[in-house]
mmCIF file of C-alpha atoms in Angstrom:
data_model
loop_
_atom_site.group_PDB
_atom_site.id
_atom_site.type_symbol
_atom_site.label_atom_id
_atom_site.label_comp_id
_atom_site.label_asym_id
_atom_site.label_seq_id
_atom_site.Cartn_x
_atom_site.Cartn_y
_atom_site.Cartn_z
ATOM 1 C CA PRO A 1 -0.001 0.006 -0.012
ATOM 2 C CA SER A 2 1.053 3.534 -0.639
ATOM 3 C CA ALA A 3 2.136 5.667 2.300
ATOM 4 C CA PRO A 4 2.210 9.472 2.722
ATOM 5 C CA VAL A 5 5.529 11.190 2.363
ATOM 6 C CA SER A 6 6.452 13.453 5.270
ATOM 7 C CA ALA A 7 6.764 17.159 4.628
ATOM 8 C CA ARG A 8 10.391 17.069 5.763
ATOM 9 C CA THR A 9 11.282 14.240 3.354
ATOM 10 C CA ALA A 10 9.480 16.083 0.491
ATOM 11 C CA ARG A 11 11.382 19.241 1.262
ATOM 12 C CA ARG A 12 14.733 17.434 1.181
ATOM 13 C CA ALA A 13 13.995 15.671 -2.094
ATOM 14 C CA LEU A 14 12.608 18.839 -3.791
ATOM 15 C CA ALA A 15 15.600 20.892 -2.718
ATOM 16 C CA ASP A 16 17.779 18.921 -5.121
ATOM 17 C CA PRO A 17 15.542 16.503 -7.045
ATOM 18 C CA PHE A 18 18.154 15.398 -9.561
ATOM 19 C CA THR A 19 20.574 14.339 -6.840
ATOM 20 C CA TRP A 20 17.765 12.454 -5.068
ATOM 21 C CA PHE A 21 16.790 10.712 -8.269
ATOM 22 C CA ASP A 22 20.388 9.829 -9.147
ATOM 23 C CA ALA A 23 20.642 8.114 -5.733
ATOM 24 C CA GLU A 24 17.338 6.267 -6.028
ATOM 25 C CA ALA A 25 16.982 5.495 -9.767
ATOM 26 C CA GLY A 26 18.451 1.972 -9.459
ATOM 27 C CA ALA A 27 16.218 1.119 -6.547
ATOM 28 C CA LEU A 28 13.148 2.476 -8.351
ATOM 29 C CA THR A 29 13.928 0.315 -11.434
ATOM 30 C CA THR A 30 14.473 -2.758 -9.275
ATOM 31 C CA ALA A 31 11.201 -2.040 -7.433
ATOM 32 C CA VAL A 32 9.289 -2.009 -10.722
ATOM 33 C CA GLU A 33 10.853 -5.321 -11.729
ATOM 34 C CA ARG A 34 10.118 -6.845 -8.298
ATOM 35 C CA ALA A 35 6.486 -5.627 -8.337
ATOM 36 C CA ALA A 36 5.991 -7.050 -11.851
ATOM 37 C CA ALA A 37 7.475 -10.416 -10.814
ATOM 38 C CA MET A 38 5.117 -10.510 -7.863
ATOM 39 C CA GLY A 39 2.048 -9.894 -10.025
ATOM 40 C CA LEU A 40 1.498 -6.379 -8.720
ATOM 41 C CA HIS A 41 0.903 -5.142 -12.256
ATOM 42 C CA THR A 42 -0.925 -1.898 -11.345
ATOM 43 C CA PRO A 43 1.790 -0.307 -9.217
ATOM 44 C CA ALA A 44 4.407 -1.679 -11.624
ATOM 45 C CA CYS A 45 2.688 0.018 -14.567
ATOM 46 C CA GLU A 46 2.124 3.250 -12.703
ATOM 47 C CA ALA A 47 5.708 3.486 -11.487
ATOM 48 C CA ALA A 48 7.159 2.589 -14.884
ATOM 49 C CA ALA A 49 4.964 5.223 -16.521
ATOM 50 C CA ALA A 50 5.974 7.808 -13.970
ATOM 51 C CA LEU A 51 9.685 7.115 -14.659
ATOM 52 C CA CYS A 52 9.106 8.207 -18.294
ATOM 53 C CA SER A 53 8.556 11.692 -17.079
ATOM 54 C CA SER A 54 11.617 11.677 -14.889
ATOM 55 C CA SER A 55 15.286 12.172 -15.668
ATOM 56 C CA PHE A 56 15.130 8.788 -17.386
ATOM 57 C CA ALA A 57 14.383 10.957 -20.361
ATOM 58 C CA ILE A 58 16.492 13.918 -19.489
ATOM 59 C CA SER A 59 19.574 11.812 -18.692
ATOM 60 C CA ASN A 60 19.042 9.144 -21.358
ATOM 61 C CA ARG A 61 18.840 6.251 -18.843
ATOM 62 C CA PHE A 62 17.934 3.911 -21.667
ATOM 63 C CA ASP A 63 18.801 0.582 -19.984
ATOM 64 C CA ALA A 64 16.776 1.349 -16.808
ATOM 65 C CA TRP A 65 13.957 2.697 -18.964
ATOM 66 C CA TRP A 66 13.822 -0.538 -20.952
ATOM 67 C CA ARG A 67 14.097 -2.761 -17.873
ATOM 68 C CA SER A 68 11.251 -1.096 -16.014
ATOM 69 C CA HIS A 69 8.941 -1.009 -18.995
ATOM 70 C CA ASP A 70 9.724 -4.522 -20.276
ATOM 71 C CA ALA A 71 8.983 -5.998 -16.840
ATOM 72 C CA ALA A 72 5.846 -3.953 -16.276
ATOM 73 C CA LEU A 73 4.537 -4.687 -19.822
ATOM 74 C CA ALA A 74 4.884 -8.444 -19.252
ATOM 75 C CA ALA A 75 2.959 -8.089 -15.927
ATOM 76 C CA ALA A 76 0.178 -6.063 -17.600
ATOM 77 C CA ARG A 77 -0.179 -8.644 -20.348
ATOM 78 C CA ARG A 78 -0.284 -11.531 -17.887
ATOM 79 C CA ALA A 79 -3.102 -9.683 -16.067
ATOM 80 C CA GLU A 80 -4.803 -8.814 -19.378
ATOM 81 C CA ASP A 81 -4.673 -5.172 -18.376
ATOM 82 C CA LEU A 82 -5.134 -3.448 -21.735
ATOM 83 C CA SER A 83 -4.987 0.087 -20.310
ATOM 84 C CA GLY A 84 -1.685 -0.662 -18.626
ATOM 85 C CA GLU A 85 -0.342 -2.366 -21.791
ATOM 86 C CA ALA A 86 -1.184 0.703 -23.892
ATOM 87 C CA LEU A 87 0.456 3.032 -21.390
ATOM 88 C CA LEU A 88 3.641 1.002 -21.400
ATOM 89 C CA LEU A 89 3.687 0.687 -25.160
ATOM 90 C CA ILE A 90 3.598 4.504 -25.385
ATOM 91 C CA GLY A 91 6.545 4.575 -22.945
ATOM 92 C CA LEU A 92 8.455 2.119 -25.042
ATOM 93 C CA GLY A 93 7.694 4.133 -28.171
ATOM 94 C CA GLN A 94 9.102 7.188 -26.439
ATOM 95 C CA LEU A 95 12.177 5.254 -25.420
ATOM 96 C CA ARG A 96 12.848 4.222 -29.042
ATOM 97 C CA TYR A 97 12.136 7.757 -30.183
ATOM 98 C CA GLU A 98 14.722 9.102 -27.724
ATOM 99 C CA GLN A 99 17.154 6.478 -29.050
ATOM 100 C CA ASP A 100 16.569 7.758 -32.630
ATOM 101 C CA ARG A 101 15.023 4.419 -33.559
ATOM 102 C CA CYS A 102 11.985 6.085 -35.085
ATOM 103 C CA ALA A 103 10.575 3.143 -37.156
ATOM 104 C CA GLU A 104 10.490 0.990 -33.966
ATOM 105 C CA ALA A 105 8.993 3.898 -32.051
ATOM 106 C CA LEU A 106 6.249 4.226 -34.629
ATOM 107 C CA ASP A 107 5.307 0.574 -34.289
ATOM 108 C CA TYR A 108 4.970 0.865 -30.510
ATOM 109 C CA PHE A 109 2.866 4.014 -30.742
ATOM 110 C CA ARG A 110 0.576 2.408 -33.395
ATOM 111 C CA GLN A 111 0.038 -0.652 -31.192
ATOM 112 C CA ALA A 112 -0.922 1.656 -28.329
ATOM 113 C CA GLU A 113 -3.283 3.749 -30.515
ATOM 114 C CA ARG A 114 -5.161 0.657 -31.637
ATOM 115 C CA ILE A 115 -5.675 -0.606 -28.068
ATOM 116 C CA CYS A 116 -6.798 2.849 -26.809
ATOM 117 C CA ALA A 117 -9.201 3.205 -29.733
ATOM 118 C CA ASP A 118 -10.751 -0.170 -28.908
ATOM 119 C CA LEU A 119 -11.057 0.857 -25.252
ATOM 120 C CA GLY A 120 -12.557 4.249 -26.088
ATOM 121 C CA ASP A 121 -9.655 5.900 -24.176
ATOM 122 C CA VAL A 122 -9.494 9.385 -25.662
ATOM 123 C CA HIS A 123 -6.538 10.496 -23.563
ATOM 124 C CA GLY A 124 -4.448 7.393 -24.257
ATOM 125 C CA ARG A 125 -5.264 7.511 -27.965
ATOM 126 C CA SER A 126 -4.301 11.216 -28.125
ATOM 127 C CA ALA A 127 -0.982 10.476 -26.385
ATOM 128 C CA ALA A 128 -0.278 7.552 -28.745
ATOM 129 C CA LEU A 129 -1.180 9.763 -31.784
ATOM 130 C CA ALA A 130 1.177 12.456 -30.585
ATOM 131 C CA GLY A 131 3.904 9.765 -30.622
ATOM 132 C CA VAL A 132 2.835 8.551 -34.061
ATOM 133 C CA GLY A 133 3.063 12.109 -35.376
ATOM 134 C CA SER A 134 6.431 12.731 -33.794
ATOM 135 C CA ALA A 135 7.859 9.528 -35.380
ATOM 136 C CA PHE A 136 6.350 10.296 -38.754
ATOM 137 C CA ARG A 137 7.907 13.781 -38.583
ATOM 138 C CA GLU A 138 11.394 12.404 -38.126
ATOM 139 C CA LEU A 139 10.878 9.835 -40.860
ATOM 140 C CA GLY A 140 9.934 12.559 -43.313
ATOM 141 C CA GLU A 141 6.320 11.519 -43.608
ATOM 142 C CA LEU A 142 5.119 15.042 -43.039
ATOM 143 C CA ARG A 143 1.515 14.741 -44.215
ATOM 144 C CA ALA A 144 0.935 11.626 -42.089
ATOM 145 C CA ALA A 145 2.565 13.441 -39.178
ATOM 146 C CA GLU A 146 0.220 16.416 -39.724
ATOM 147 C CA ARG A 147 -2.888 14.198 -39.645
ATOM 148 C CA ALA A 148 -1.872 12.307 -36.477
ATOM 149 C CA LEU A 149 -0.942 15.447 -34.579
ATOM 150 C CA ALA A 150 -4.124 17.248 -35.583
ATOM 151 C CA ASP A 151 -6.126 14.301 -34.215
ATOM 152 C CA ALA A 152 -3.981 14.262 -31.023
ATOM 153 C CA ALA A 153 -4.436 17.980 -30.436
ATOM 154 C CA ASP A 154 -8.169 17.747 -31.002
ATOM 155 C CA GLY A 155 -8.438 14.968 -28.397
ATOM 156 C CA PHE A 156 -6.418 16.882 -25.842
ATOM 157 C CA ARG A 157 -8.466 20.041 -26.412
ATOM 158 C CA ARG A 158 -11.679 18.134 -25.792
ATOM 159 C CA LEU A 159 -10.265 16.830 -22.522
ATOM 160 C CA GLY A 160 -8.920 20.215 -21.486
ATOM 161 C CA ASP A 161 -5.445 18.656 -21.089
ATOM 162 C CA ASP A 162 -3.024 21.592 -21.330
ATOM 163 C CA THR A 163 0.104 19.408 -21.203
ATOM 164 C CA GLY A 164 -1.219 17.381 -24.138
ATOM 165 C CA VAL A 165 -2.227 20.420 -26.075
ATOM 166 C CA GLY A 166 1.156 21.996 -25.535
ATOM 167 C CA LEU A 167 2.957 18.903 -26.778
ATOM 168 C CA ALA A 168 0.698 18.124 -29.780
ATOM 169 C CA CYS A 169 0.644 21.770 -30.924
ATOM 170 C CA ARG A 170 4.420 22.089 -30.616
ATOM 171 C CA TYR A 171 5.017 19.021 -32.709
ATOM 172 C CA ALA A 172 2.340 20.103 -35.190
ATOM 173 C CA GLY A 173 3.885 23.564 -35.430
ATOM 174 C CA SER A 174 7.262 22.034 -36.261
ATOM 175 C CA VAL A 175 5.628 19.940 -39.002
ATOM 176 C CA ARG A 176 3.943 23.035 -40.468
ATOM 177 C CA LEU A 177 7.369 24.662 -40.488
ATOM 178 C CA GLU A 178 8.869 21.727 -42.316
ATOM 179 C CA LEU A 179 6.062 22.109 -44.908
ATOM 180 C CA GLY A 180 6.872 25.817 -45.292
ATOM 181 C CA ASP A 181 3.582 27.062 -43.736
ATOM 182 C CA HIS A 182 4.955 29.711 -41.304
ATOM 183 C CA ASP A 183 1.602 31.334 -40.517
ATOM 184 C CA THR A 184 0.006 28.166 -39.312
ATOM 185 C CA ALA A 185 3.177 27.153 -37.506
ATOM 186 C CA LEU A 186 3.148 30.435 -35.511
ATOM 187 C CA VAL A 187 -0.552 29.985 -34.569
ATOM 188 C CA LEU A 188 0.196 26.419 -33.316
ATOM 189 C CA LEU A 189 3.184 27.590 -31.335
ATOM 190 C CA ASP A 190 1.243 30.442 -29.740
ATOM 191 C CA GLU A 191 -1.371 27.791 -28.647
ATOM 192 C CA SER A 192 1.409 25.474 -27.345
ATOM 193 C CA LEU A 193 2.990 28.274 -25.309
ATOM 194 C CA ALA A 194 -0.272 29.401 -23.827
ATOM 195 C CA ALA A 195 -1.135 25.792 -22.824
ATOM 196 C CA TYR A 196 2.198 25.184 -21.186
ATOM 197 C CA ARG A 197 2.064 28.452 -19.333
ATOM 198 C CA ARG A 198 -1.454 27.700 -18.011
ATOM 199 C CA GLN A 199 -0.089 24.377 -16.844
ATOM 200 C CA GLY A 200 2.897 26.033 -15.262
ATOM 201 C CA SER A 201 5.275 23.786 -17.194
ATOM 202 C CA ARG A 202 8.557 25.664 -17.536
ATOM 203 C CA ARG A 203 10.216 22.850 -19.474
ATOM 204 C CA GLY A 204 7.302 22.745 -21.922
ATOM 205 C CA GLU A 205 7.474 26.470 -22.360
ATOM 206 C CA ALA A 206 11.196 26.260 -23.071
ATOM 207 C CA MET A 207 10.697 23.556 -25.678
ATOM 208 C CA ALA A 208 7.991 25.615 -27.370
ATOM 209 C CA LEU A 209 10.288 28.649 -27.310
ATOM 210 C CA ARG A 210 13.014 26.667 -28.995
ATOM 211 C CA THR A 211 10.667 25.623 -31.802
ATOM 212 C CA LEU A 212 9.454 29.226 -32.097
ATOM 213 C CA SER A 213 13.103 30.282 -32.603
ATOM 214 C CA LEU A 214 13.308 27.903 -35.582
ATOM 215 C CA ILE A 215 10.266 29.616 -37.197
ATOM 216 C CA HIS A 216 11.819 33.081 -36.662
ATOM 217 C CA ARG A 217 15.030 31.873 -38.287
ATOM 218 C CA SER A 218 13.247 30.401 -41.236
ATOM 219 C CA LEU A 219 11.513 33.770 -41.700
ATOM 220 C CA GLY A 220 14.849 35.543 -41.660
ATOM 221 C CA GLU A 221 14.195 37.107 -38.241
ATOM 222 C CA TYR A 222 17.621 36.202 -36.892
ATOM 223 C CA GLU A 223 17.753 38.572 -33.931
ATOM 224 C CA ALA A 224 14.371 37.252 -32.669
ATOM 225 C CA ALA A 225 15.491 33.700 -33.311
ATOM 226 C CA ALA A 226 18.615 34.116 -31.247
ATOM 227 C CA ARG A 227 16.806 35.871 -28.389
ATOM 228 C CA VAL A 228 14.054 33.254 -28.120
ATOM 229 C CA ALA A 229 16.514 30.389 -28.298
ATOM 230 C CA GLY A 230 18.543 32.021 -25.547
ATOM 231 C CA GLN A 231 15.439 32.226 -23.391
ATOM 232 C CA ALA A 232 14.819 28.486 -23.918
ATOM 233 C CA ARG A 233 18.416 27.669 -23.042
ATOM 234 C CA GLU A 234 18.248 29.716 -19.811
ATOM 235 C CA ILE A 235 15.057 27.985 -18.637
ATOM 236 C CA LEU A 236 16.363 24.491 -19.499
ATOM 237 C CA SER A 237 19.725 25.095 -17.814
ATOM 238 C CA ASP A 238 17.945 26.267 -14.671
ATOM 239 C CA LEU A 239 15.801 23.143 -14.698
ATOM 240 C CA GLY A 240 18.810 20.845 -14.998
ATOM 241 C CA ASP A 241 18.155 19.626 -18.529
ATOM 242 C CA PRO A 242 21.560 19.961 -20.219
ATOM 243 C CA LEU A 243 20.600 18.005 -23.391
ATOM 244 C CA MET A 244 17.702 20.170 -24.350
ATOM 245 C CA ALA A 245 19.661 23.230 -23.313
ATOM 246 C CA ALA A 246 22.281 22.135 -25.818
ATOM 247 C CA TYR A 247 19.600 21.932 -28.570
ATOM 248 C CA SER A 248 18.625 25.458 -27.693
ATOM 249 C CA MET A 249 22.292 26.484 -27.885
ATOM 250 C CA ARG A 250 22.486 25.038 -31.386
ATOM 251 C CA ALA A 251 19.388 26.923 -32.444
ATOM 252 C CA ARG A 252 20.895 30.153 -31.170
ATOM 253 C CA ALA A 253 24.218 29.370 -32.833
ATOM 254 C CA LYS A 254 22.548 28.810 -36.165
ATOM 255 C CA ALA A 255 20.857 32.206 -35.885
ATOM 256 C CA TRP A 256 24.262 33.729 -35.096
ATOM 257 C CA LEU A 257 25.726 31.979 -38.111
ATOM 258 C CA ARG A 258 23.111 33.640 -40.322
ATOM 259 C CA MET A 259 24.092 36.941 -38.785
ATOM 260 C CA GLY A 260 27.749 36.400 -39.641
ATOM 261 C CA ARG A 261 28.822 35.727 -36.095
ATOM 262 C CA ILE A 262 30.672 32.593 -37.050
ATOM 263 C CA ARG A 263 33.236 32.410 -34.188
ATOM 264 C CA GLU A 264 30.542 32.778 -31.544
ATOM 265 C CA ALA A 265 28.402 30.225 -33.269
ATOM 266 C CA GLU A 266 31.218 27.688 -33.447
ATOM 267 C CA SER A 267 32.161 28.096 -29.796
ATOM 268 C CA GLU A 268 28.486 27.449 -28.793
ATOM 269 C CA LEU A 269 28.252 24.485 -31.182
ATOM 270 C CA HIS A 270 31.382 22.753 -29.788
ATOM 271 C CA GLU A 271 29.851 23.037 -26.294
ATOM 272 C CA ALA A 272 26.530 21.608 -27.455
ATOM 273 C CA LEU A 273 28.334 18.797 -29.284
ATOM 274 C CA GLY A 274 30.071 17.750 -26.136
ATOM 275 C CA VAL A 275 26.748 17.538 -24.307
ATOM 276 C CA CYS A 276 25.157 15.506 -27.100
ATOM 277 C CA ARG A 277 28.032 12.994 -27.107
ATOM 278 C CA ALA A 278 27.996 12.715 -23.324
ATOM 279 C CA HIS A 279 24.270 11.823 -23.526
ATOM 280 C CA GLN A 280 24.767 9.438 -26.503
ATOM 281 C CA ASP A 281 22.343 11.538 -28.463
ATOM 282 C CA ARG A 282 23.038 10.580 -32.087
ATOM 283 C CA PHE A 283 20.415 12.946 -33.516
ATOM 284 C CA GLY A 284 21.841 15.945 -31.723
ATOM 285 C CA GLU A 285 25.342 14.997 -32.684
ATOM 286 C CA ALA A 286 24.563 14.694 -36.371
ATOM 287 C CA LEU A 287 22.589 17.924 -36.283
ATOM 288 C CA THR A 288 25.280 19.874 -34.538
ATOM 289 C CA VAL A 289 28.089 18.409 -36.757
ATOM 290 C CA ARG A 290 26.087 19.595 -39.778
ATOM 291 C CA THR A 291 25.883 23.129 -38.363
ATOM 292 C CA LEU A 292 29.595 23.151 -37.692
ATOM 293 C CA GLY A 293 29.981 22.178 -41.366
ATOM 294 C CA GLU A 294 27.831 25.120 -42.316
ATOM 295 C CA CYS A 295 30.066 27.388 -40.270
ATOM 296 C CA ALA A 296 33.204 26.082 -41.993
ATOM 297 C CA LEU A 297 31.504 26.499 -45.353
ATOM 298 C CA ALA A 298 30.488 30.071 -44.587
ATOM 299 C CA ASP A 299 34.110 30.778 -43.509
ATOM 300 C CA GLY A 300 35.562 29.347 -46.702
ATOM 301 C CA ARG A 301 37.171 26.322 -45.022
ATOM 302 C CA PHE A 302 35.886 23.933 -47.661
ATOM 303 C CA ALA A 303 37.966 20.860 -46.809
ATOM 304 C CA GLU A 304 36.866 21.032 -43.209
ATOM 305 C CA ALA A 305 33.278 21.650 -44.265
ATOM 306 C CA ALA A 306 33.372 18.578 -46.494
ATOM 307 C CA GLN A 307 34.658 16.443 -43.661
ATOM 308 C CA LEU A 308 32.030 17.597 -41.170
ATOM 309 C CA LEU A 309 29.113 17.390 -43.616
ATOM 310 C CA THR A 310 30.148 13.895 -44.745
ATOM 311 C CA ALA A 311 30.198 12.817 -41.077
ATOM 312 C CA SER A 312 26.719 14.310 -40.642
ATOM 313 C CA VAL A 313 25.378 12.403 -43.658
ATOM 314 C CA ALA A 314 26.821 9.208 -42.206
ATOM 315 C CA GLY A 315 25.032 9.869 -38.907
ATOM 316 C CA TRP A 316 21.693 10.372 -40.682
ATOM 317 C CA ASP A 317 22.321 7.172 -42.677
ATOM 318 C CA ASP A 318 22.801 5.209 -39.444
ATOM 319 C CA MET A 319 19.468 6.498 -38.093
ATOM 320 C CA GLY A 320 17.626 6.082 -41.376
ATOM 321 C CA LEU A 321 16.359 9.711 -41.417
ATOM 322 C CA ARG A 322 16.112 10.929 -44.979
ATOM 323 C CA LEU A 323 15.003 14.534 -44.556
ATOM 324 C CA PRO A 324 17.864 15.806 -42.360
ATOM 325 C CA ARG A 325 20.246 13.712 -44.493
ATOM 326 C CA ALA A 326 19.013 15.559 -47.565
ATOM 327 C CA ARG A 327 19.712 18.842 -45.878
ATOM 328 C CA ALA A 328 23.278 17.816 -45.157
ATOM 329 C CA LEU A 329 23.614 16.626 -48.739
ATOM 330 C CA ARG A 330 22.461 20.032 -50.011
ATOM 331 C CA ASP A 331 25.185 21.747 -47.983
ATOM 332 C CA LEU A 332 27.735 19.192 -49.145
ATOM 333 C CA ALA A 333 26.711 19.978 -52.751
ATOM 334 C CA THR A 334 27.629 23.607 -52.167
ATOM 335 C CA VAL A 335 31.048 22.550 -50.860
ATOM 336 C CA ARG A 336 31.610 20.304 -53.899
ATOM 337 C CA GLU A 337 30.814 23.179 -56.228
ATOM 338 C CA ALA A 338 33.191 25.489 -54.313
ATOM 339 C CA LEU A 339 35.931 22.840 -54.685
ATOM 340 C CA GLY A 340 35.341 22.737 -58.478
ATOM 341 C CA ASP A 341 33.405 19.464 -58.603
ATOM 342 C CA GLY A 342 30.394 20.606 -60.622
ATOM 343 C CA PRO A 343 29.089 17.118 -61.614
ATOM 344 C CA GLY A 344 29.432 15.873 -57.980
ATOM 345 C CA ALA A 345 27.539 18.914 -56.730
ATOM 346 C CA ALA A 346 24.777 18.423 -59.278
ATOM 347 C CA ALA A 347 24.357 14.755 -58.332
ATOM 348 C CA LEU A 348 24.078 15.606 -54.627
ATOM 349 C CA ARG A 349 21.598 18.350 -55.298
ATOM 350 C CA ALA A 350 19.402 16.045 -57.384
ATOM 351 C CA GLU A 351 19.477 13.453 -54.675
ATOM 352 C CA ALA A 352 18.496 15.996 -52.028
ATOM 353 C CA MET A 353 15.741 17.545 -54.187
ATOM 354 C CA ALA A 354 14.164 14.143 -54.744
ATOM 355 C CA VAL A 355 13.805 13.730 -51.013
ATOM 356 C CA PHE A 356 12.465 17.315 -50.510
ATOM 357 C CA THR A 357 9.886 16.671 -53.190
ATOM 358 C CA ALA A 358 8.850 13.246 -51.800
ATOM 359 C CA CYS A 359 8.487 14.748 -48.301
ATOM 360 C CA GLU A 360 6.836 17.959 -49.538
ATOM 361 C CA ALA A 361 9.424 19.728 -47.441
ATOM 362 C CA ARG A 362 9.839 23.529 -47.643
ATOM 363 C CA GLU A 363 13.216 23.265 -49.380
ATOM 364 C CA ARG A 364 11.597 22.056 -52.600
ATOM 365 C CA ASN A 365 10.442 25.680 -53.199
ATOM 366 C CA GLU A 366 13.502 27.449 -51.725
ATOM 367 C CA PRO A 367 16.429 28.793 -53.746
ATOM 368 C CA TRP A 368 19.585 26.731 -53.613
ATOM 369 C CA PRO A 369 22.508 28.292 -51.691
#
């Protein structure tokens, strides 16, 4: 049975929650496994799901995340607890998404969506659809992502779930940006920010601000992009989320690059790259390496740019993510042309444009650099 936590214990934990969690994470994971083995599927499922919202995600504790969910999922299935099963499938989808294994994430999210639809569980289905949309976005299936996220946001709105609205609208806004629809993207990000602020979620607010900075940059509003990304970084650093703070640093650095502040951008990018590597974040590493390649290209260091951009392409190949790979190829084509390899540049551009066209990405209508 659950027991109340004393005010003194709560104060001690909340005074430094990350230190508390670091000390207890192993015990919590083992507790989930023991509860599952003893047939206590309800507390096992609830505890495993709660760990998804902890620093398991922030610190990329992938092994503990898998252990807790795998054990609890087996217990839920033995008990024929479909609600618990769906909840854990969403958690496993999020795990695979965080590991940049987006095709596997999509499969878990779809399984959960089907179960929740059969159960008439609007909240669970909306959460699963938000996952489906996020995975489709990374896989370059932008129209499918748009549909799933619109359904997710609608479900969360009907339930009055501000956290869900904030998440679904943030993802949907990023998809509209990918499609080149800045006006709708801004409307969705405004809704996301308002929802997170009503909820009092500072981390959600910061994540929405980071996405907003990307829209400003795409519109050529570089000062606004840098300012908003800086706000996101400050919030995330204060909250103890170094990885997402690094993503915000990269967003600010890219705005600085567009403003000609190459040295400042590179310094910020090298710091962000170190954080991504420390967290084994392949997506963030490939993204940051590509931006460092763009800095080298803008500075006329073509051999260095070629090396960095080639490494970024290899990273996207490993993850099977075609749209960011195409963006790195487009930059690499510019390097090839600068090095006098016209045919090589043309081949890379053609390959990139084929992906932009297939994904209906905004670059298909943008001028080539």
